[in-house]
XYZ file of N, CA, C and O in Angstrom:
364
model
N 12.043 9.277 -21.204
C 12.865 8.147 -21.622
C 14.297 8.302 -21.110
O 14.799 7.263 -20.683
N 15.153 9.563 -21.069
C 16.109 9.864 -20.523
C 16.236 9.093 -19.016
O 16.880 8.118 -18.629
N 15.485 9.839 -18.501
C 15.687 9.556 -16.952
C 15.414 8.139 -16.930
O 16.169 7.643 -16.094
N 14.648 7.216 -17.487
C 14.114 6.070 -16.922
C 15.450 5.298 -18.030
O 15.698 4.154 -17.648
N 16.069 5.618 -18.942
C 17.321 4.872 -19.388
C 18.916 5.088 -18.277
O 19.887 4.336 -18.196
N 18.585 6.679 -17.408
C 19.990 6.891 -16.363
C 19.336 5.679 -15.269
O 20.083 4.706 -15.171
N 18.402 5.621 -14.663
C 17.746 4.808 -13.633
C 18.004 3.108 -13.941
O 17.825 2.286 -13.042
N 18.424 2.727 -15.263
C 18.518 1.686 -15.609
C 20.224 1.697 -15.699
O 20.819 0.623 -15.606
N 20.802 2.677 -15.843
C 22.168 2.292 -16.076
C 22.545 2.315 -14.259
O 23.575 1.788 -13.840
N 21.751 2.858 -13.525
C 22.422 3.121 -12.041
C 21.953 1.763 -10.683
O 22.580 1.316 -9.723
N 20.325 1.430 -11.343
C 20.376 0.675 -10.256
C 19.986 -1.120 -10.680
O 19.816 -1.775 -11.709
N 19.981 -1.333 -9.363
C 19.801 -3.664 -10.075
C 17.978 -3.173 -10.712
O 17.788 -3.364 -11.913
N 17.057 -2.719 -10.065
C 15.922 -2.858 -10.678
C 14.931 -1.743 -10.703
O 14.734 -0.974 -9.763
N 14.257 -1.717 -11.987
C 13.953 -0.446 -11.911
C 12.476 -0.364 -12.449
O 12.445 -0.703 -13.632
N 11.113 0.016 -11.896
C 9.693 -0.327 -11.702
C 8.906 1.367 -12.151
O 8.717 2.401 -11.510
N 8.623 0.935 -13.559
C 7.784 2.590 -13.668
C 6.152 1.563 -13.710
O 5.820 0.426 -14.046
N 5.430 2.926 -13.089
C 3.826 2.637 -13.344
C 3.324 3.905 -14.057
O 3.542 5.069 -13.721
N 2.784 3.567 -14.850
C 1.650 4.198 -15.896
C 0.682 4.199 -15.354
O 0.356 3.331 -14.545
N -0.499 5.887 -15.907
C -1.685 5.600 -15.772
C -2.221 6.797 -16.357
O -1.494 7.787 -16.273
N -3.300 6.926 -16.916
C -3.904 7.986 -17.591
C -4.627 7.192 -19.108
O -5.198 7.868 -19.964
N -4.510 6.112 -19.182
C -5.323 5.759 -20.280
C -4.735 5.798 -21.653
O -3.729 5.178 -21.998
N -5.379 6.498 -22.320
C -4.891 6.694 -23.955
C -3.325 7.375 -23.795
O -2.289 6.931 -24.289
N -3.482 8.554 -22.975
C -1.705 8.772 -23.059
C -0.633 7.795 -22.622
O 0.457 7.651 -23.176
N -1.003 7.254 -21.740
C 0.162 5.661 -21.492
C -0.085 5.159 -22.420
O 1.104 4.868 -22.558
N -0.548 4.718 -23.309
C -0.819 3.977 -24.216
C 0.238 4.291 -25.763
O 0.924 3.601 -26.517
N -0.177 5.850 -25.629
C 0.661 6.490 -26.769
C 1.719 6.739 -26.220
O 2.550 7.013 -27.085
N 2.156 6.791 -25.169
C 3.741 7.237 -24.178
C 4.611 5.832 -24.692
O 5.750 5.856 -25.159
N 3.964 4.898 -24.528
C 4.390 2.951 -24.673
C 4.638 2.864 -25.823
O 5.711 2.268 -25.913
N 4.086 3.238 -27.233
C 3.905 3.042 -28.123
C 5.512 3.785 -28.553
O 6.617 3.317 -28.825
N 5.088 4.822 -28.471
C 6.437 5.702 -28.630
C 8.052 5.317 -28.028
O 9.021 5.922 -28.487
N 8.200 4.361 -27.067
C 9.314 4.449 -26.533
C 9.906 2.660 -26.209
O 11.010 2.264 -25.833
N 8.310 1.693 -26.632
C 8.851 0.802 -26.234
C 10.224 -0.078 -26.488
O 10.983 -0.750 -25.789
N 10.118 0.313 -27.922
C 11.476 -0.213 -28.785
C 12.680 -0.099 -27.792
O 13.278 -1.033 -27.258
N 12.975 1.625 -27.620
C 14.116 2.031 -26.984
C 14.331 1.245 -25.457
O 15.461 0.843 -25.180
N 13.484 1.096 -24.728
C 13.558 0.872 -23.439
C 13.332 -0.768 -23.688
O 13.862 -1.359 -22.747
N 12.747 -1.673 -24.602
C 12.931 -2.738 -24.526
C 14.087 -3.500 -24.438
O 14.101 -4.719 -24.266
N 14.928 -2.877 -24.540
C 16.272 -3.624 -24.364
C 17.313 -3.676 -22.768
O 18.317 -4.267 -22.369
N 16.615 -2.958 -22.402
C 16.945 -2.995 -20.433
C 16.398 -3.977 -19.758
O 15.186 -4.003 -19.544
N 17.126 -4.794 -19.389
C 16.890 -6.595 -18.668
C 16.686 -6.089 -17.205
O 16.454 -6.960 -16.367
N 16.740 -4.871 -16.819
C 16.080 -4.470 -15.205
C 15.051 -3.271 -15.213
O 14.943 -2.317 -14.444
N 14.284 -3.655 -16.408
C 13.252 -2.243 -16.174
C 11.800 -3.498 -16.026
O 11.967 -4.536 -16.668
N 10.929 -3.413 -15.495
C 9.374 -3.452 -15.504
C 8.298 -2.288 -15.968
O 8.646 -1.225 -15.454
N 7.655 -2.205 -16.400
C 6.500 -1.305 -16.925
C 5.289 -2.211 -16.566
O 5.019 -3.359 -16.919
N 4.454 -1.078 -15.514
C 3.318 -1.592 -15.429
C 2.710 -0.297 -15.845
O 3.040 0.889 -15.862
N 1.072 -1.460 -16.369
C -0.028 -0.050 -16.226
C -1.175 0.152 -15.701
O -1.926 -0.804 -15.897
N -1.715 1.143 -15.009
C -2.913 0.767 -14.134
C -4.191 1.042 -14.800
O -4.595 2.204 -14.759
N -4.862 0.190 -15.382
C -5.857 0.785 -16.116
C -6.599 1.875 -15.599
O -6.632 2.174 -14.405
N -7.386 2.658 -16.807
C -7.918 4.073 -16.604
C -9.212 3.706 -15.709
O -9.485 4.798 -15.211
N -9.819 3.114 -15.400
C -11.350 2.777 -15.040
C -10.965 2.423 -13.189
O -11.834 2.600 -12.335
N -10.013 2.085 -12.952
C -9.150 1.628 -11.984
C -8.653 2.823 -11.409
O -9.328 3.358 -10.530
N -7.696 3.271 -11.725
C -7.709 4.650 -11.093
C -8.507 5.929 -10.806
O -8.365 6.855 -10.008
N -9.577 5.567 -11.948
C -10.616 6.699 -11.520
C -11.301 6.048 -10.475
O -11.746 6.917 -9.725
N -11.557 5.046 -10.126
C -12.343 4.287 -9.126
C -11.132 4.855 -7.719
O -11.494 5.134 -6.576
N -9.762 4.899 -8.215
C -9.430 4.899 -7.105
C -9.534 6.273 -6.700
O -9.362 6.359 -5.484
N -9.789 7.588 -7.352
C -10.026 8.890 -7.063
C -11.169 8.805 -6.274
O -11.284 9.733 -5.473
N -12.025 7.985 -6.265
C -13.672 7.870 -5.820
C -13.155 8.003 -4.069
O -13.625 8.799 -3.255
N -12.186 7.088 -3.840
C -11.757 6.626 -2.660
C -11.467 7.963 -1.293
O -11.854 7.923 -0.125
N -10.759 8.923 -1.913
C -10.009 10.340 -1.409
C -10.779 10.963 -0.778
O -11.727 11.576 -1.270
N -10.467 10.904 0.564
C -10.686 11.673 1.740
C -9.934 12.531 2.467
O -8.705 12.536 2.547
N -10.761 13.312 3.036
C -9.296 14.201 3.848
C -9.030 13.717 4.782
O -8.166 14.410 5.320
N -9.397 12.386 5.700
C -8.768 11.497 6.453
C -9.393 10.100 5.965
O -10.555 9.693 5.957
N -8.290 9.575 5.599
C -8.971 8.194 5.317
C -8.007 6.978 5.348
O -6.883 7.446 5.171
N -7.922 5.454 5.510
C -7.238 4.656 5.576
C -7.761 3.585 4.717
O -8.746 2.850 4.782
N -6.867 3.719 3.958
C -6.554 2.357 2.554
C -6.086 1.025 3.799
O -5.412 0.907 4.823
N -7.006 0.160 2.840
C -6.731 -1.219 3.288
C -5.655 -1.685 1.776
O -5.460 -0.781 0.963
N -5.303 -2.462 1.622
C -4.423 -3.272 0.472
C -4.527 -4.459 0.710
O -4.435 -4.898 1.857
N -4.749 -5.232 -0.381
C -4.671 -6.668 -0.301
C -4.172 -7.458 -1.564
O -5.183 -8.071 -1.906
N -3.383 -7.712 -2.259
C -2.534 -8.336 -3.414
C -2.334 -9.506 -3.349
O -1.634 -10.102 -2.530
N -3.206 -10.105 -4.596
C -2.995 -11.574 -4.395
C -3.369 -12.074 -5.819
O -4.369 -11.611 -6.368
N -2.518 -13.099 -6.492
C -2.389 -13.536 -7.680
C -2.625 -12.341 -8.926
O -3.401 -12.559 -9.857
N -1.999 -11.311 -8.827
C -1.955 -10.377 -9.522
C -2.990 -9.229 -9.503
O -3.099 -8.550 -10.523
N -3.792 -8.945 -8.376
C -4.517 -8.222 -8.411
C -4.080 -7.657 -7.433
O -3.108 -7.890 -6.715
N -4.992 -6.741 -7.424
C -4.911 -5.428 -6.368
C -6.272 -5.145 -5.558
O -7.270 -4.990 -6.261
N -6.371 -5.092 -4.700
C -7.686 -4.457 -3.849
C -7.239 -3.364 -3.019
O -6.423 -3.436 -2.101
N -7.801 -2.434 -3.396
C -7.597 -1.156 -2.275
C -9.070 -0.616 -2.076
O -9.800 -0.469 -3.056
N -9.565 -0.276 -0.591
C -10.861 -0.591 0.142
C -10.674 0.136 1.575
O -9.765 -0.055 2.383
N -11.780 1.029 1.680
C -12.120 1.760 2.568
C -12.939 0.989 3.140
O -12.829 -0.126 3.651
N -14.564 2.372 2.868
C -15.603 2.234 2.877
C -16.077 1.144 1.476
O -16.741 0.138 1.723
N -15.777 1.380 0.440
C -16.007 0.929 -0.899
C -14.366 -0.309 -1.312
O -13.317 -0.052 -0.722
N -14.406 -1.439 -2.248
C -13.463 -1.800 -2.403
C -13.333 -1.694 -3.998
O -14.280 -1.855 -4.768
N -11.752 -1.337 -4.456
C -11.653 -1.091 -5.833
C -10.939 -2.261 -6.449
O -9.829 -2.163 -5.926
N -10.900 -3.210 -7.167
C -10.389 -3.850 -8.067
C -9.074 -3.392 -9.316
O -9.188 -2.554 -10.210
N -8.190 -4.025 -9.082
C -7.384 -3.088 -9.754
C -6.418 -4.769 -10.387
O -6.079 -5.665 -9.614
N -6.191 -4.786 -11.779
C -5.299 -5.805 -12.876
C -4.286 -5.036 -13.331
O -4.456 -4.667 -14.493
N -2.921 -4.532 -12.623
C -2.145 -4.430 -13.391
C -2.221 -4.826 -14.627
O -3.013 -5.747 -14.825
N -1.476 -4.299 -15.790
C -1.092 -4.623 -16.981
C 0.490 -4.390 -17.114
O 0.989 -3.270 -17.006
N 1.256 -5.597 -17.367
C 2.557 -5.607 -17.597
C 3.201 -5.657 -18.508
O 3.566 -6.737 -18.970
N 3.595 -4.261 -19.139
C 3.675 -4.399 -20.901
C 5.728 -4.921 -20.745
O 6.266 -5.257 -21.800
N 6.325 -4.919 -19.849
C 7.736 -4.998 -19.896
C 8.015 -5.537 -18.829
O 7.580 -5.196 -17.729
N 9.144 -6.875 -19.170
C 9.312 -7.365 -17.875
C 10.588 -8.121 -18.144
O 10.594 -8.703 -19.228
N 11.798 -8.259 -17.314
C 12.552 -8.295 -17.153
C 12.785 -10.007 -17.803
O 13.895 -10.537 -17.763
């Protein structure tokens, strides 16, 4: 919370992403109050099912495609992963 309240006093905008599931969940819970009051912070979160899909992806040479469009995410090799931000804070 420290660092992400100096990051808010220093720059115009300031973008944390979450991910791990139940601990973002309890990390949010714990701090939203304090950090809700910064008009240049965003909080996103990447759901847990989503990032483990995206571990599936990891190669020791490999090339991510990306494609973002109306709030989603696609990242796609061989396999393509689906990914819904969740935006618990927003400016």
């Amino acid at each position: 919370e420290k660092r992400i309240r100096k990051a808010c006093a220093r720059a115009r905008q300031v973008f944390v992403y979450c991910y791990g599931g139940r601990t973002a969940d309890l990390w949010w819970k714990q701090v939203h109050d304090n950090l809700g009051r910064f008009d240049n912070l965003t909080v996103v979160n990447l759901p847990e099912t989503a990032t483990a899909e995206l571990a599936g992806l990891v190669q020791r040479t490999m090339q991510l495609q990306c494609t973002i469009q109306e709030g989603q995410v696609w990242m796609s090799s061989d396999v393509a992963v689906q990914i819904e931000p969740q935006v618990w804070s927003k400016p």
